[in-house]
PDB file of C-alpha atoms in Angstrom:
ATOM      1  CA  ALA A  29       0.000   0.000   0.000  1.00  0.00           C
ATOM      2  CA  GLN A  30       1.114   3.528  -0.635  1.00  0.00           C
ATOM      3  CA  LYS A  31       1.782   5.716   2.337  1.00  0.00           C
ATOM      4  CA  VAL A  32       3.390   9.067   3.085  1.00  0.00           C
ATOM      5  CA  THR A  33       4.566   9.948   6.570  1.00  0.00           C
ATOM      6  CA  GLN A  34       5.409  13.439   7.729  1.00  0.00           C
ATOM      7  CA  ALA A  35       6.414  12.852  11.312  1.00  0.00           C
ATOM      8  CA  GLN A  36       6.806  16.517  12.194  1.00  0.00           C
ATOM      9  CA  THR A  37       3.376  17.923  12.954  1.00  0.00           C
ATOM     10  CA  GLU A  38       4.535  21.447  13.768  1.00  0.00           C
ATOM     11  CA  ILE A  39       7.843  23.274  13.550  1.00  0.00           C
ATOM     12  CA  SER A  40       8.548  26.766  14.809  1.00  0.00           C
ATOM     13  CA  VAL A  41      11.707  28.668  13.883  1.00  0.00           C
ATOM     14  CA  VAL A  42      12.971  32.215  14.052  1.00  0.00           C
ATOM     15  CA  GLU A  43      13.470  34.113  10.825  1.00  0.00           C
ATOM     16  CA  LYS A  44      16.757  33.382   9.015  1.00  0.00           C
ATOM     17  CA  GLU A  45      17.070  29.911  10.548  1.00  0.00           C
ATOM     18  CA  ASP A  46      17.346  26.917   8.218  1.00  0.00           C
ATOM     19  CA  VAL A  47      14.620  24.297   8.552  1.00  0.00           C
ATOM     20  CA  THR A  48      14.200  20.783   7.139  1.00  0.00           C
ATOM     21  CA  LEU A  49      10.831  19.123   6.667  1.00  0.00           C
ATOM     22  CA  ASP A  50      10.940  15.340   6.609  1.00  0.00           C
ATOM     23  CA  CYS A  51       8.992  13.031   4.312  1.00  0.00           C
ATOM     24  CA  VAL A  52       9.138   9.234   4.244  1.00  0.00           C
ATOM     25  CA  TYR A  53       7.124   7.200   1.778  1.00  0.00           C
ATOM     26  CA  GLU A  54       6.152   3.611   1.074  1.00  0.00           C
ATOM     27  CA  THR A  55       5.306   2.180  -2.324  1.00  0.00           C
ATOM     28  CA  ARG A  56       5.735  -1.053  -4.261  1.00  0.00           C
ATOM     29  CA  ASP A  57       5.782   0.763  -7.587  1.00  0.00           C
ATOM     30  CA  THR A  58       9.100   1.002  -9.404  1.00  0.00           C
ATOM     31  CA  THR A  59       8.078   4.173 -11.187  1.00  0.00           C
ATOM     32  CA  TYR A  60       6.498   6.895  -9.119  1.00  0.00           C
ATOM     33  CA  TYR A  61       6.567  10.620  -8.522  1.00  0.00           C
ATOM     34  CA  LEU A  62       6.995  12.633  -5.370  1.00  0.00           C
ATOM     35  CA  PHE A  63       5.646  16.114  -4.804  1.00  0.00           C
ATOM     36  CA  TRP A  64       5.799  18.943  -2.319  1.00  0.00           C
ATOM     37  CA  TYR A  65       2.972  21.438  -1.977  1.00  0.00           C
ATOM     38  CA  LYS A  66       2.631  24.516   0.223  1.00  0.00           C
ATOM     39  CA  GLN A  67      -0.721  25.478   1.728  1.00  0.00           C
ATOM     40  CA  PRO A  68      -0.839  29.048   3.067  1.00  0.00           C
ATOM     41  CA  PRO A  69      -3.735  30.153   5.297  1.00  0.00           C
ATOM     42  CA  SER A  70      -5.789  30.995   2.197  1.00  0.00           C
ATOM     43  CA  GLY A  71      -6.125  27.248   1.602  1.00  0.00           C
ATOM     44  CA  GLU A  72      -4.887  26.886  -1.958  1.00  0.00           C
ATOM     45  CA  LEU A  73      -2.269  24.185  -2.499  1.00  0.00           C
ATOM     46  CA  VAL A  74       0.752  25.669  -4.242  1.00  0.00           C
ATOM     47  CA  PHE A  75       2.936  23.295  -6.245  1.00  0.00           C
ATOM     48  CA  LEU A  76       6.626  23.412  -5.313  1.00  0.00           C
ATOM     49  CA  ILE A  77       8.332  20.433  -6.943  1.00  0.00           C
ATOM     50  CA  ARG A  78       7.816  17.085  -8.713  1.00  0.00           C
ATOM     51  CA  ARG A  79      10.532  14.438  -8.753  1.00  0.00           C
ATOM     52  CA  ASN A  80      10.414  11.056 -10.486  1.00  0.00           C
ATOM     53  CA  SER A  81      11.764   7.907  -8.904  1.00  0.00           C
ATOM     54  CA  PHE A  82      14.666   7.596 -11.320  1.00  0.00           C
ATOM     55  CA  ASP A  83      16.115  11.003 -10.624  1.00  0.00           C
ATOM     56  CA  GLU A  84      17.939  11.102  -7.311  1.00  0.00           C
ATOM     57  CA  GLN A  85      19.762  14.331  -7.931  1.00  0.00           C
ATOM     58  CA  ASN A  86      19.188  16.937  -5.296  1.00  0.00           C
ATOM     59  CA  GLU A  87      17.487  20.067  -6.486  1.00  0.00           C
ATOM     60  CA  ILE A  88      17.896  23.660  -5.414  1.00  0.00           C
ATOM     61  CA  SER A  89      15.551  26.493  -6.255  1.00  0.00           C
ATOM     62  CA  GLY A  90      16.507  29.726  -4.555  1.00  0.00           C
ATOM     63  CA  ARG A  91      16.196  29.199  -0.804  1.00  0.00           C
ATOM     64  CA  TYR A  92      14.492  25.817  -1.317  1.00  0.00           C
ATOM     65  CA  SER A  93      16.279  22.510  -1.732  1.00  0.00           C
ATOM     66  CA  TRP A  94      15.166  18.905  -1.864  1.00  0.00           C
ATOM     67  CA  ASN A  95      17.040  15.764  -0.920  1.00  0.00           C
ATOM     68  CA  PHE A  96      15.677  12.567  -2.479  1.00  0.00           C
ATOM     69  CA  GLN A  97      17.145   9.316  -1.144  1.00  0.00           C
ATOM     70  CA  LYS A  98      15.629   6.173  -2.585  1.00  0.00           C
ATOM     71  CA  SER A  99      17.625   3.950  -0.236  1.00  0.00           C
ATOM     72  CA  THR A 100      15.806   5.407   2.756  1.00  0.00           C
ATOM     73  CA  SER A 101      12.539   6.237   0.914  1.00  0.00           C
ATOM     74  CA  SER A 102      12.837   9.852   1.924  1.00  0.00           C
ATOM     75  CA  PHE A 103      12.239  13.133   0.136  1.00  0.00           C
ATOM     76  CA  ASN A 104      13.168  15.915   2.523  1.00  0.00           C
ATOM     77  CA  PHE A 105      12.671  19.632   1.961  1.00  0.00           C
ATOM     78  CA  THR A 106      14.979  22.319   3.330  1.00  0.00           C
ATOM     79  CA  ILE A 107      14.303  26.034   3.500  1.00  0.00           C
ATOM     80  CA  THR A 108      17.450  28.100   3.937  1.00  0.00           C
ATOM     81  CA  ALA A 109      17.293  31.455   5.708  1.00  0.00           C
ATOM     82  CA  SER A 110      13.587  31.120   6.446  1.00  0.00           C
ATOM     83  CA  GLN A 111      11.274  34.099   6.149  1.00  0.00           C
ATOM     84  CA  VAL A 112       7.932  34.934   7.755  1.00  0.00           C
ATOM     85  CA  VAL A 113       6.242  34.398   4.358  1.00  0.00           C
ATOM     86  CA  ASP A 114       7.322  30.758   4.493  1.00  0.00           C
ATOM     87  CA  SER A 115       4.805  30.170   7.278  1.00  0.00           C
ATOM     88  CA  ALA A 116       2.333  27.597   5.934  1.00  0.00           C
ATOM     89  CA  VAL A 117       1.452  23.923   6.011  1.00  0.00           C
ATOM     90  CA  TYR A 118       3.677  21.850   3.760  1.00  0.00           C
ATOM     91  CA  PHE A 119       2.531  18.569   2.246  1.00  0.00           C
ATOM     92  CA  CYS A 120       4.559  15.793   0.729  1.00  0.00           C
ATOM     93  CA  ALA A 121       2.678  13.560  -1.731  1.00  0.00           C
ATOM     94  CA  LEU A 122       3.257  10.329  -3.657  1.00  0.00           C
ATOM     95  CA  SER A 123       1.723   9.539  -7.041  1.00  0.00           C
ATOM     96  CA  GLY A 124      -0.554   6.610  -7.682  1.00  0.00           C
ATOM     97  CA  ASN A 125      -2.296   5.407 -10.821  1.00  0.00           C
ATOM     98  CA  ASN A 126      -5.035   7.998 -10.588  1.00  0.00           C
ATOM     99  CA  ASP A 127      -4.339   9.968  -7.471  1.00  0.00           C
ATOM    100  CA  MET A 128      -1.835  11.494  -5.118  1.00  0.00           C
ATOM    101  CA  ARG A 129      -1.437  10.184  -1.593  1.00  0.00           C
ATOM    102  CA  PHE A 130      -0.694  13.057   0.772  1.00  0.00           C
ATOM    103  CA  GLY A 131       1.012  13.073   4.122  1.00  0.00           C
ATOM    104  CA  ALA A 132      -0.660  14.732   7.082  1.00  0.00           C
ATOM    105  CA  GLY A 133       1.369  17.888   6.583  1.00  0.00           C
ATOM    106  CA  THR A 134       3.863  19.886   8.634  1.00  0.00           C
ATOM    107  CA  ARG A 135       2.818  23.291   9.926  1.00  0.00           C
ATOM    108  CA  LEU A 136       5.791  25.644   9.742  1.00  0.00           C
ATOM    109  CA  THR A 137       5.722  28.884  11.702  1.00  0.00           C
ATOM    110  CA  VAL A 138       8.493  31.385  11.093  1.00  0.00           C
ATOM    111  CA  LYS A 139       8.655  34.071  13.749  1.00  0.00           C
ATOM    112  CA  PRO A 140      10.192  37.497  13.095  1.00  0.00           C
TER     113      PRO A 140
ATOM    114  CA  GLU B  24      -2.418  31.891  -9.925  1.00  0.00           C
ATOM    115  CA  THR B  25      -3.004  28.360 -11.179  1.00  0.00           C
ATOM    116  CA  GLY B  26      -5.877  29.168 -13.513  1.00  0.00           C
ATOM    117  CA  VAL B  27      -8.105  26.759 -11.611  1.00  0.00           C
ATOM    118  CA  THR B  28     -11.195  28.311 -10.067  1.00  0.00           C
ATOM    119  CA  GLN B  29     -13.835  26.901  -7.735  1.00  0.00           C
ATOM    120  CA  SER B  30     -17.254  28.055  -6.629  1.00  0.00           C
ATOM    121  CA  PRO B  31     -18.638  28.801  -4.194  1.00  0.00           C
ATOM    122  CA  THR B  32     -15.853  29.660  -1.761  1.00  0.00           C
ATOM    123  CA  HIS B  33     -17.946  28.847   1.299  1.00  0.00           C
ATOM    124  CA  LEU B  34     -21.163  26.918   1.785  1.00  0.00           C
ATOM    125  CA  ILE B  35     -23.346  25.978   4.743  1.00  0.00           C
ATOM    126  CA  LYS B  36     -25.769  23.073   4.454  1.00  0.00           C
ATOM    127  CA  THR B  37     -27.782  20.952   6.852  1.00  0.00           C
ATOM    128  CA  ARG B  38     -27.559  17.213   7.305  1.00  0.00           C
ATOM    129  CA  GLY B  39     -29.447  15.268   4.643  1.00  0.00           C
ATOM    130  CA  GLN B  40     -29.263  17.974   1.998  1.00  0.00           C
ATOM    131  CA  GLN B  41     -27.512  17.729  -1.348  1.00  0.00           C
ATOM    132  CA  VAL B  42     -24.711  19.995  -2.590  1.00  0.00           C
ATOM    133  CA  THR B  43     -22.989  20.714  -5.911  1.00  0.00           C
ATOM    134  CA  LEU B  44     -19.501  22.172  -6.021  1.00  0.00           C
ATOM    135  CA  ARG B  45     -18.001  23.520  -9.214  1.00  0.00           C
ATOM    136  CA  CYS B  46     -14.534  23.711 -10.676  1.00  0.00           C
ATOM    137  CA  SER B  47     -13.141  25.312 -13.791  1.00  0.00           C
ATOM    138  CA  SER B  48      -9.891  23.748 -14.959  1.00  0.00           C
ATOM    139  CA  GLN B  49      -7.056  25.299 -16.895  1.00  0.00           C
ATOM    140  CA  SER B  50      -7.838  25.376 -20.586  1.00  0.00           C
ATOM    141  CA  GLY B  51      -6.541  22.254 -22.297  1.00  0.00           C
ATOM    142  CA  HIS B  52      -6.358  20.199 -19.117  1.00  0.00           C
ATOM    143  CA  ASN B  53      -8.117  16.905 -19.745  1.00  0.00           C
ATOM    144  CA  THR B  54      -7.880  15.576 -16.205  1.00  0.00           C
ATOM    145  CA  VAL B  55      -9.579  16.821 -13.078  1.00  0.00           C
ATOM    146  CA  SER B  56      -9.291  15.317  -9.622  1.00  0.00           C
ATOM    147  CA  TRP B  57     -11.273  16.081  -6.505  1.00  0.00           C
ATOM    148  CA  TYR B  58      -9.951  15.881  -2.960  1.00  0.00           C
ATOM    149  CA  GLN B  59     -11.515  16.261   0.474  1.00  0.00           C
ATOM    150  CA  GLN B  60      -9.413  17.885   3.173  1.00  0.00           C
ATOM    151  CA  ALA B  61     -10.720  17.637   6.716  1.00  0.00           C
ATOM    152  CA  LEU B  62      -9.418  20.125   9.256  1.00  0.00           C
ATOM    153  CA  GLY B  63      -5.834  19.403  10.245  1.00  0.00           C
ATOM    154  CA  GLN B  64      -5.381  16.585   7.726  1.00  0.00           C
ATOM    155  CA  GLY B  65      -3.931  16.083   4.296  1.00  0.00           C
ATOM    156  CA  PRO B  66      -6.157  15.976   1.218  1.00  0.00           C
ATOM    157  CA  GLN B  67      -7.871  12.649   0.526  1.00  0.00           C
ATOM    158  CA  PHE B  68      -8.545  11.572  -3.061  1.00  0.00           C
ATOM    159  CA  ILE B  69     -12.228  11.330  -3.989  1.00  0.00           C
ATOM    160  CA  PHE B  70     -12.112  10.617  -7.737  1.00  0.00           C
ATOM    161  CA  GLN B  71     -10.545  11.593 -11.023  1.00  0.00           C
ATOM    162  CA  TYR B  72     -12.119  12.325 -14.395  1.00  0.00           C
ATOM    163  CA  TYR B  73     -10.357  12.114 -17.719  1.00  0.00           C
ATOM    164  CA  ARG B  74     -12.134  13.369 -20.838  1.00  0.00           C
ATOM    165  CA  GLU B  75     -15.530  13.192 -19.129  1.00  0.00           C
ATOM    166  CA  GLU B  76     -15.127   9.623 -17.849  1.00  0.00           C
ATOM    167  CA  GLU B  77     -14.416   8.590 -14.265  1.00  0.00           C
ATOM    168  CA  ASN B  78     -10.846   7.355 -14.230  1.00  0.00           C
ATOM    169  CA  GLY B  79     -10.313   6.287 -10.640  1.00  0.00           C
ATOM    170  CA  ARG B  80     -11.992   6.550  -7.283  1.00  0.00           C
ATOM    171  CA  GLY B  81     -10.840   6.713  -3.696  1.00  0.00           C
ATOM    172  CA  ASN B  82     -12.519   5.268  -0.638  1.00  0.00           C
ATOM    173  CA  PHE B  83     -15.666   7.392  -0.779  1.00  0.00           C
ATOM    174  CA  PRO B  84     -19.279   6.160  -0.895  1.00  0.00           C
ATOM    175  CA  PRO B  85     -21.465   6.410  -4.026  1.00  0.00           C
ATOM    176  CA  ARG B  86     -23.260   9.470  -2.663  1.00  0.00           C
ATOM    177  CA  PHE B  87     -20.148  11.326  -3.834  1.00  0.00           C
ATOM    178  CA  SER B  88     -20.467  11.668  -7.600  1.00  0.00           C
ATOM    179  CA  GLY B  89     -19.010  13.846 -10.293  1.00  0.00           C
ATOM    180  CA  LEU B  90     -19.270  15.134 -13.798  1.00  0.00           C
ATOM    181  CA  GLN B  91     -16.754  16.608 -16.204  1.00  0.00           C
ATOM    182  CA  PHE B  92     -17.827  18.721 -19.166  1.00  0.00           C
ATOM    183  CA  PRO B  93     -16.168  19.387 -22.529  1.00  0.00           C
ATOM    184  CA  ASN B  94     -15.549  23.031 -21.614  1.00  0.00           C
ATOM    185  CA  TYR B  95     -13.034  22.028 -18.852  1.00  0.00           C
ATOM    186  CA  SER B  96     -15.538  22.545 -16.059  1.00  0.00           C
ATOM    187  CA  SER B  97     -16.530  19.870 -13.586  1.00  0.00           C
ATOM    188  CA  GLU B  98     -18.830  19.227 -10.659  1.00  0.00           C
ATOM    189  CA  LEU B  99     -18.708  17.339  -7.410  1.00  0.00           C
ATOM    190  CA  ASN B 100     -22.114  16.301  -6.073  1.00  0.00           C
ATOM    191  CA  VAL B 101     -22.698  15.024  -2.582  1.00  0.00           C
ATOM    192  CA  ASN B 102     -26.082  13.586  -1.599  1.00  0.00           C
ATOM    193  CA  ALA B 103     -27.485  12.970   1.873  1.00  0.00           C
ATOM    194  CA  LEU B 104     -24.923  15.182   3.561  1.00  0.00           C
ATOM    195  CA  GLU B 105     -23.459  14.041   6.854  1.00  0.00           C
ATOM    196  CA  LEU B 106     -21.743  16.079   9.538  1.00  0.00           C
ATOM    197  CA  ASP B 107     -18.406  14.429   8.658  1.00  0.00           C
ATOM    198  CA  ASP B 108     -18.647  15.830   5.135  1.00  0.00           C
ATOM    199  CA  SER B 109     -17.640  19.207   6.562  1.00  0.00           C
ATOM    200  CA  ALA B 110     -14.291  19.898   4.931  1.00  0.00           C
ATOM    201  CA  LEU B 111     -12.361  21.863   2.334  1.00  0.00           C
ATOM    202  CA  TYR B 112     -13.017  20.414  -1.133  1.00  0.00           C
ATOM    203  CA  LEU B 113     -10.220  20.905  -3.620  1.00  0.00           C
ATOM    204  CA  CYS B 114     -10.184  20.302  -7.320  1.00  0.00           C
ATOM    205  CA  ALA B 115      -6.964  19.875  -9.256  1.00  0.00           C
ATOM    206  CA  SER B 116      -6.441  19.889 -12.985  1.00  0.00           C
ATOM    207  CA  SER B 117      -3.645  18.515 -15.105  1.00  0.00           C
ATOM    208  CA  LEU B 118      -2.929  18.127 -18.796  1.00  0.00           C
ATOM    209  CA  ASP B 119      -3.057  14.407 -18.226  1.00  0.00           C
ATOM    210  CA  TRP B 120      -2.004  12.302 -15.248  1.00  0.00           C
ATOM    211  CA  ASN B 121      -0.123   9.161 -16.349  1.00  0.00           C
ATOM    212  CA  GLY B 122       0.700   8.201 -12.805  1.00  0.00           C
ATOM    213  CA  GLY B 123       2.202  11.565 -11.973  1.00  0.00           C
ATOM    214  CA  GLU B 124       3.996  12.554 -15.170  1.00  0.00           C
ATOM    215  CA  GLU B 125       1.986  15.745 -15.176  1.00  0.00           C
ATOM    216  CA  THR B 126       1.616  18.156 -12.289  1.00  0.00           C
ATOM    217  CA  GLN B 127      -1.782  18.746 -10.732  1.00  0.00           C
ATOM    218  CA  TYR B 128      -2.660  22.384 -10.144  1.00  0.00           C
ATOM    219  CA  PHE B 129      -5.119  23.098  -7.389  1.00  0.00           C
ATOM    220  CA  GLY B 130      -7.952  25.559  -7.076  1.00  0.00           C
ATOM    221  CA  PRO B 131      -8.577  27.617  -3.928  1.00  0.00           C
ATOM    222  CA  GLY B 132     -11.147  25.159  -2.616  1.00  0.00           C
ATOM    223  CA  THR B 133     -14.724  25.267  -1.374  1.00  0.00           C
ATOM    224  CA  ARG B 134     -15.191  25.164   2.368  1.00  0.00           C
ATOM    225  CA  LEU B 135     -18.329  23.181   3.206  1.00  0.00           C
ATOM    226  CA  LEU B 136     -19.922  23.209   6.633  1.00  0.00           C
ATOM    227  CA  VAL B 137     -22.683  20.716   7.387  1.00  0.00           C
ATOM    228  CA  LEU B 138     -24.859  21.501  10.404  1.00  0.00           C
TER     229      LEU B 138
END
């Protein structure tokens, strides 16, 4: 069965700190995709990244970076020099045939 | 802006009533998926439509039904509303899906409260 676990329910940091959000997944598929979405208080899910199971290269986009490790079934997300605007709930998700399986989310609060 | 819109933004219904939620996908997107997000939880997959046909369904009862139209709009219908149906309902559109090859872009959601 497919499953996504985000063990960190809430994280609170002070502005400019680095923060890593953990994501561990389970799947029997050999080809799959992993996603991160951000959900600000407005409620809309904002797409951040998609990574396929054959591409284990880390990715950096500005202050955001992602570390995909197939050996540990993890797809962690790091925000460098966090800002107040990064405050949101972050979801990791795993693709299925017709759907995405989401984790429970990590609520990140960045204090000024 | 994802180009995906939903209406209404908020809705209050009473138990036993029926509700229709609407979504307008990005132009050219053949696939629309609907998710239910209860408070404090991640979105749960309800079903997916591809070119007006249901293409997959999550663990939701038949009183949850949908339609997709040729003009890239779609509907989620829920009959015999229950208190537990109170949630944020999200639609997501993609060019296709192919097990995740395409990204799903989400609308702002409809917040449904059942009293």
